[in-house]
Amino acid sequence: MRTVLFVFPNAWDRQQLAACQDDWRDAYRILWSEPSDEDCPWDLDPLAFIEAEAAARRGRIHGVTSSSDYPGATVAGALATRLGLPGCPPQRVIRASHKYYSRLAQREAAPEATPPFDLVRSGGPPPATGFPCFVKPVKGAFSIMARRVESAAELEAFLRRPEVEEFRTAYVAIFNRLVRGLTDLEVDGSWFLAEGLLRGIQVTVEGYRHAGRVHVLGIVDSVLHPETGSFARFDYPSSLPPPVQERMAGIAGRVVERLGLDEAFFNIEMIFDTATGAIGLIEVNPRICGQFGDLYQKVDGVNSYVRLLDLACGEDPGRRSGQGVSRCASSFPLRIYQPSRVERAPGPEGVAAARALFPGTQIWLECTAGQVLADFCSNEDGRSSRYGIVNVGGRDRQEVEDRKEAVLERLGFAFTPLPEAGR
């Protein structure tokens, strides 16, 4: 029995591990550190946290991991390094997750897939990319504070917004401490990145690198809301032609090797332009995608969290495909596009009843009755608010869609729009 520590555990971890417990509970014991990802204070001292955890866990665990984008993945790498356990050095994790330095590596490894990019800051010169362009923080998550801008005036107005200034100081405070304490990088997390626009079909290429070899687990399609660009659903397996998927896997391999990620999971967002055949790199995330764990389980027969435990202990997780109970599976973010009050939300019994409708259904709630969902600016795309997620599998896409609708009906959410609320 090997013990694996999860640092900064998040909303996905416990539920995904419970969904596949028959595949790991005889081999692994799970420990959870505190705080959770959701409860991590903005002024946490990550270097002190690393030292304290290293002292407390030395000789008591066999592996350490995290599905937390920030600060979990970096802290897990730092702890593994300090304790002599399998894992990726934190300097490499930071370089991969820092969108500017990651872009530099991407341009070296796959120049044909890397869009033009430039650092930007309030009061600085306009980006060399020109306009329109896409702007995002060099360290962010879930597309927060990321958007398309049409002109220099619009860019400057966006960068001067109070919520952007708060993001640049409070949100990235931990990241900046990690950059200063664990790397020699000159650009900290207070900058934004302007990038040339990409168009096409968006996907996530997920896999891991072990003993110097890159393994792609799967490619998941990202279906976007046509008006807002919000993520509407994630479909596995991808509908892209096999030759395109093979090209994407090759690009992922080159980028991961150039970044030096090893003994680590990765998920890389890419885009395929059907008109030109070009593949574009959106961003690299040096971690597992917790939301997709059971999609692989439904289709391939193995939850990616089982592989995560194996990799944390230095073993090759291997790969299976097509051995699950479903032909396809999807993850549906539940969204509202107008500020609203949650009038009705299911309790534990309602969630359990909805999950029981179809085998393997997973549900995450992100709202409670009486809650006002109006802070769109700090939530993902700035034009919607996510209130839950439903993952279901089926024989085909139509059955998956029908099952999602049945689950939603059983959950019984009700909202009252608040037209007067500002976005």
Coordinates of C-alpha atoms in Angstrom, one line a residue, residues 32-406:
W32 CA -5.2 15.4 1.7
S33 CA -3.3 18.6 2.6
E34 CA -4.8 21.8 3.7
P35 CA -6.0 24.3 2.6
S36 CA -8.0 23.2 -0.4
D37 CA -7.6 24.8 -3.7
E38 CA -10.8 26.7 -3.3
D39 CA -9.9 27.9 0.3
C40 CA -6.3 28.9 -0.5
P41 CA -5.8 32.5 0.9
W42 CA -4.4 35.0 -1.6
D43 CA -1.5 35.9 0.8
L44 CA -0.4 32.3 1.5
D45 CA 3.4 32.0 1.7
P46 CA 4.0 29.1 -0.7
L47 CA 7.6 28.7 0.2
A48 CA 6.9 28.3 3.9
F49 CA 4.1 25.9 3.0
I50 CA 6.6 23.8 1.0
E51 CA 9.1 23.7 3.8
A52 CA 6.4 22.8 6.4
E53 CA 4.9 20.0 4.3
A54 CA 8.4 18.6 3.4
A55 CA 9.3 18.4 7.1
A56 CA 6.0 16.8 8.0
R57 CA 5.8 14.2 5.2
R58 CA 9.4 13.1 4.8
G59 CA 9.6 9.3 4.8
R60 CA 5.8 9.0 5.2
I61 CA 4.6 9.2 1.6
H62 CA 5.5 7.6 -1.7
G63 CA 4.2 10.3 -4.0
V64 CA 2.8 13.8 -4.1
T65 CA 0.5 15.2 -6.8
S66 CA -2.2 17.8 -7.5
S67 CA -4.8 18.6 -10.1
S68 CA -4.8 22.2 -9.0
D69 CA -3.6 24.6 -11.7
Y70 CA -2.4 27.1 -9.1
P71 CA -0.6 26.8 -6.9
G72 CA -1.0 23.0 -6.6
A73 CA 1.0 21.7 -9.6
T74 CA 4.1 23.8 -8.8
V75 CA 4.0 23.0 -5.1
A76 CA 3.6 19.3 -5.8
G77 CA 6.7 19.5 -8.0
A78 CA 8.6 21.4 -5.3
L79 CA 7.7 18.9 -2.6
A80 CA 8.6 15.9 -4.8
T81 CA 12.0 17.5 -5.5
R82 CA 12.6 18.2 -1.8
L83 CA 11.6 14.7 -0.7
G84 CA 13.4 12.8 -3.5
L85 CA 10.1 11.5 -4.9
P86 CA 9.0 11.2 -8.6
G87 CA 7.9 14.5 -10.0
C88 CA 8.7 17.4 -12.2
P89 CA 11.1 20.1 -10.8
P90 CA 9.1 23.2 -9.9
Q91 CA 11.1 25.5 -12.2
R92 CA 9.9 23.6 -15.2
V93 CA 6.3 23.6 -14.0
I94 CA 6.4 27.3 -13.6
R95 CA 8.0 27.9 -17.0
A96 CA 5.3 25.8 -18.6
S97 CA 2.4 27.5 -16.8
H98 CA 3.8 31.1 -17.3
K99 CA 2.2 31.9 -20.6
Y100 CA 5.0 34.2 -21.8
Y101 CA 7.9 31.8 -21.1
S102 CA 5.8 28.9 -22.3
R103 CA 5.2 30.7 -25.6
L104 CA 8.9 31.2 -26.0
A105 CA 9.4 27.4 -25.7
Q106 CA 6.4 26.7 -28.0
R107 CA 7.9 29.0 -30.7
E108 CA 11.2 27.1 -30.5
A109 CA 9.5 23.6 -30.6
A110 CA 6.6 24.3 -32.9
P111 CA 6.9 27.6 -34.7
E112 CA 4.3 26.7 -37.2
A113 CA 1.7 26.3 -34.5
T114 CA 2.6 29.3 -32.3
P115 CA 0.8 32.6 -32.9
P116 CA 2.6 36.0 -32.6
F117 CA 2.7 37.3 -29.1
D118 CA 3.9 40.2 -27.0
L119 CA 3.9 41.3 -23.4
V120 CA 1.6 44.2 -22.5
R121 CA 1.0 46.4 -19.5
S122 CA -1.1 49.5 -18.7
G123 CA 0.7 52.6 -20.0
G124 CA 3.0 50.6 -22.3
P125 CA 3.3 50.6 -26.0
P126 CA 0.7 48.8 -28.2
P127 CA 1.5 45.1 -28.8
A128 CA 3.5 44.1 -31.9
T129 CA 0.7 41.7 -32.7
G130 CA -1.5 44.5 -33.9
F131 CA -5.3 44.5 -33.5
P132 CA -7.6 42.8 -33.1
C133 CA -5.7 40.5 -30.7
F134 CA -6.5 38.2 -27.8
V135 CA -5.3 39.4 -24.3
K136 CA -4.8 37.3 -21.2
P137 CA -2.8 37.3 -18.0
V138 CA 0.6 35.5 -18.1
K139 CA -0.7 33.6 -15.2
G140 CA -4.5 32.9 -15.1
A141 CA -7.0 30.1 -15.0
F142 CA -10.4 29.3 -16.6
S143 CA -10.1 32.1 -19.1
I144 CA -10.5 34.7 -16.3
M145 CA -9.5 38.2 -17.4
A146 CA -8.9 36.9 -21.0
R147 CA -10.7 38.4 -24.0
R148 CA -10.5 39.7 -27.5
V149 CA -9.7 43.4 -27.9
E150 CA -10.1 45.5 -31.0
S151 CA -7.9 48.6 -30.5
A152 CA -5.2 50.2 -28.4
A153 CA -7.8 52.3 -26.6
E154 CA -9.9 49.3 -25.7
L155 CA -6.8 47.4 -24.5
E156 CA -5.8 50.3 -22.3
A157 CA -9.3 50.7 -20.9
F158 CA -9.4 47.0 -20.1
L159 CA -6.0 47.0 -18.4
R160 CA -7.0 50.0 -16.2
R161 CA -10.2 48.3 -14.9
P162 CA -10.2 47.9 -11.1
E163 CA -10.8 44.2 -11.2
V164 CA -7.8 43.8 -13.5
E165 CA -5.6 45.8 -11.1
E166 CA -6.9 43.6 -8.2
F167 CA -6.1 40.5 -10.3
R168 CA -2.6 41.8 -10.9
T169 CA -1.9 42.3 -7.2
A170 CA -3.9 39.8 -5.2
Y171 CA -4.5 36.8 -7.5
V172 CA -0.9 36.5 -8.7
A173 CA 0.7 37.2 -5.3
I174 CA 1.4 33.5 -4.7
F175 CA 2.6 33.0 -8.2
N176 CA 5.1 35.9 -7.9
R177 CA 6.5 34.4 -4.7
L178 CA 7.0 31.1 -6.4
V179 CA 8.7 32.8 -9.4
R180 CA 11.0 34.8 -7.2
G181 CA 11.8 31.9 -4.8
L182 CA 12.2 29.0 -7.2
T183 CA 13.3 30.5 -10.6
D184 CA 15.5 33.2 -12.1
L185 CA 12.7 34.4 -14.5
E186 CA 12.5 38.1 -14.9
V187 CA 8.9 38.5 -15.9
D188 CA 6.5 38.0 -13.0
G189 CA 2.8 37.4 -13.0
S190 CA 1.7 41.0 -13.2
W191 CA 2.0 41.2 -16.9
F192 CA -0.6 40.4 -19.7
L193 CA 0.1 38.7 -23.0
A194 CA -1.3 39.8 -26.3
E195 CA -1.6 37.1 -29.0
G196 CA -2.6 36.8 -32.6
L197 CA -6.1 35.5 -33.1
L198 CA -6.6 31.8 -33.8
R199 CA -9.7 30.3 -35.3
G200 CA -11.1 26.8 -35.8
I201 CA -12.1 23.8 -33.8
Q202 CA -10.7 23.9 -30.3
V203 CA -9.5 20.7 -28.4
T204 CA -7.5 19.6 -25.4
V205 CA -4.7 17.2 -25.9
E206 CA -4.0 15.4 -22.7
G207 CA -1.2 13.1 -21.7
Y208 CA 1.9 12.6 -19.6
R209 CA 5.6 12.2 -19.9
H210 CA 7.4 9.4 -18.1
A211 CA 11.1 8.4 -18.3
G212 CA 11.5 10.9 -21.2
R213 CA 8.7 9.5 -23.3
V214 CA 5.5 11.4 -24.1
H215 CA 2.2 9.5 -24.1
V216 CA -1.1 11.1 -25.3
L217 CA -4.2 9.7 -23.5
G218 CA -6.8 11.4 -25.6
I219 CA -8.0 14.4 -27.4
V220 CA -11.2 16.2 -26.2
D221 CA -13.3 18.5 -28.3
S222 CA -14.2 21.9 -26.8
V223 CA -17.5 23.1 -28.2
L224 CA -18.1 26.8 -27.7
H225 CA -21.2 28.9 -27.4
P226 CA -21.6 30.6 -30.8
E227 CA -22.4 34.0 -29.3
T228 CA -20.3 34.3 -26.2
G229 CA -17.4 31.9 -26.8
S230 CA -18.1 30.2 -23.5
F231 CA -17.4 26.5 -23.2
A232 CA -20.7 24.8 -23.9
R233 CA -19.5 21.2 -23.6
F234 CA -16.4 18.9 -23.9
D235 CA -16.7 15.8 -26.1
Y236 CA -14.6 12.6 -25.9
P237 CA -13.3 11.1 -28.2
S238 CA -12.5 13.9 -30.6
S239 CA -14.4 14.1 -33.9
L240 CA -11.3 15.4 -35.7
P241 CA -9.8 13.2 -38.4
P242 CA -7.1 10.8 -37.2
P243 CA -4.3 12.4 -39.3
V244 CA -5.1 15.8 -37.6
Q245 CA -5.0 14.2 -34.2
E246 CA -1.7 12.6 -35.0
R247 CA -0.3 15.9 -36.0
M248 CA -1.5 17.4 -32.7
A249 CA 0.0 14.6 -30.7
G250 CA 3.3 15.3 -32.5
I251 CA 3.2 19.0 -31.7
A252 CA 2.4 18.2 -28.0
G253 CA 5.3 15.9 -27.8
R254 CA 7.8 18.5 -29.1
V255 CA 6.4 21.2 -26.8
V256 CA 6.4 19.0 -23.7
E257 CA 10.0 17.9 -24.4
R258 CA 11.2 21.5 -25.0
L259 CA 9.6 22.7 -21.8
G260 CA 11.4 19.8 -19.9
L261 CA 8.2 18.5 -18.4
D262 CA 8.8 14.9 -17.2
E263 CA 7.1 12.7 -14.6
A264 CA 4.2 15.0 -15.2
F265 CA 0.7 15.2 -16.7
F266 CA -0.1 17.9 -19.2
N267 CA -3.1 19.2 -21.1
I268 CA -2.5 21.4 -24.1
E269 CA -5.3 23.4 -25.7
M270 CA -5.0 23.5 -29.5
I271 CA -7.1 24.7 -32.4
F272 CA -7.6 23.3 -35.9
D273 CA -8.4 25.6 -38.8
T274 CA -10.5 23.6 -41.2
A275 CA -10.1 26.2 -43.9
T276 CA -6.3 26.1 -44.0
G277 CA -5.4 22.9 -42.2
A278 CA -3.3 24.8 -39.7
I279 CA -3.0 23.8 -36.1
G280 CA -2.5 26.5 -33.5
L281 CA -1.3 26.3 -29.9
I282 CA -3.5 28.1 -27.3
E283 CA -1.8 27.2 -24.1
V284 CA 0.0 24.6 -22.0
N285 CA -1.2 23.4 -18.6
P286 CA 1.3 21.2 -16.7
R287 CA -1.3 19.2 -14.8
I288 CA -4.1 16.7 -15.2
C289 CA -7.5 18.0 -16.3
G290 CA -9.6 16.9 -13.4
Q291 CA -12.9 17.6 -15.2
F292 CA -12.1 14.9 -17.8
G293 CA -11.1 12.0 -15.6
D294 CA -14.3 10.1 -15.8
L295 CA -14.7 10.8 -19.6
Y296 CA -11.8 8.5 -20.2
Q297 CA -13.2 6.0 -17.7
K298 CA -16.5 5.9 -19.5
V299 CA -14.9 5.4 -23.0
D300 CA -11.5 3.8 -22.4
G301 CA -12.2 2.0 -19.1
V302 CA -9.6 3.8 -16.9
N303 CA -10.1 7.1 -15.1
S304 CA -7.1 9.4 -15.6
Y305 CA -6.9 9.8 -11.8
V306 CA -5.7 6.1 -11.6
R307 CA -2.9 7.0 -14.0
L308 CA -2.1 10.1 -11.9
L309 CA -1.6 7.9 -8.8
D310 CA 0.7 5.6 -10.8
L311 CA 2.8 8.4 -12.2
A312 CA 3.1 10.1 -8.7
C313 CA 4.8 6.9 -7.6
G314 CA 7.1 6.7 -10.5
E315 CA 5.2 4.0 -12.5
D316 CA 4.3 4.1 -16.2
P317 CA 0.5 4.5 -16.2
G318 CA 0.1 2.7 -19.5
R319 CA -2.8 3.4 -21.9
R320 CA -6.0 1.7 -22.9
S321 CA -8.7 2.8 -25.4
G322 CA -12.2 1.7 -26.2
Q323 CA -12.7 -0.6 -23.2
G324 CA -15.3 1.4 -21.4
V325 CA -19.1 1.0 -21.3
S326 CA -19.8 4.1 -23.5
R327 CA -18.9 4.9 -27.0
C328 CA -18.6 8.6 -26.2
A329 CA -18.9 10.9 -23.2
S330 CA -19.3 14.6 -22.6
S331 CA -18.8 17.2 -19.8
F332 CA -21.4 20.0 -19.8
P333 CA -20.7 23.2 -18.0
L334 CA -24.1 24.6 -16.8
R335 CA -24.3 28.4 -17.5
I336 CA -26.5 31.4 -17.3
Y337 CA -25.9 34.4 -19.5
Q338 CA -27.9 37.0 -17.6
P339 CA -27.3 38.1 -14.0
S340 CA -29.8 36.0 -12.0
R341 CA -30.8 34.8 -8.5
V342 CA -30.8 31.0 -7.8
E343 CA -34.4 30.4 -6.8
R344 CA -34.1 26.6 -6.5
A345 CA -31.1 24.3 -6.4
P346 CA -31.0 20.6 -5.6
G347 CA -29.8 19.3 -2.3
P348 CA -27.8 16.1 -1.7
E349 CA -30.8 13.8 -2.2
G350 CA -31.7 15.6 -5.5
V351 CA -28.1 15.3 -6.8
A352 CA -28.0 11.6 -5.8
A353 CA -31.3 10.9 -7.6
A354 CA -30.1 12.7 -10.8
R355 CA -26.8 10.8 -10.7
A356 CA -28.7 7.5 -10.4
L357 CA -30.5 8.1 -13.7
F358 CA -27.6 6.8 -15.8
P359 CA -24.5 4.7 -14.8
G360 CA -21.4 6.8 -14.2
T361 CA -23.1 10.2 -14.2
Q362 CA -21.1 12.8 -12.3
I363 CA -22.4 16.1 -11.1
W364 CA -20.7 19.1 -9.5
L365 CA -22.8 22.0 -8.1
E366 CA -21.4 25.5 -7.9
C367 CA -24.3 27.4 -6.5
T368 CA -26.9 27.3 -3.7
A369 CA -30.5 28.5 -3.4
G370 CA -30.7 32.2 -2.8
Q371 CA -27.3 33.0 -4.4
V372 CA -27.0 35.8 -6.8
L373 CA -24.9 35.0 -9.9
A374 CA -23.9 38.4 -11.3
D375 CA -20.1 38.8 -11.1
F376 CA -19.4 37.8 -14.7
C377 CA -16.3 39.9 -14.9
S378 CA -14.2 37.6 -12.7
N379 CA -15.8 34.4 -14.0
E380 CA -14.2 32.7 -17.0
D381 CA -15.3 34.5 -20.2
G382 CA -16.7 37.6 -18.6
R383 CA -20.1 36.9 -20.3
S384 CA -21.6 34.1 -18.3
S385 CA -21.6 32.4 -14.9
R386 CA -21.1 28.7 -14.4
Y387 CA -23.4 27.1 -11.8
G388 CA -22.6 23.4 -12.2
I389 CA -21.2 20.6 -14.4
V390 CA -22.7 17.4 -15.6
N391 CA -20.7 14.5 -17.1
V392 CA -22.5 11.7 -18.9
G393 CA -21.7 8.9 -21.3
G394 CA -23.7 7.1 -24.0
R395 CA -23.8 5.1 -27.2
D396 CA -23.7 8.2 -29.4
R397 CA -23.8 12.0 -29.1
Q398 CA -27.6 12.1 -29.3
E399 CA -28.0 9.8 -26.3
V400 CA -25.4 11.8 -24.4
E401 CA -27.4 15.0 -25.1
D402 CA -30.7 13.3 -24.1
R403 CA -29.2 12.0 -20.9
K404 CA -27.9 15.5 -20.0
E405 CA -31.3 17.0 -20.5
A406 CA -32.9 14.3 -18.3

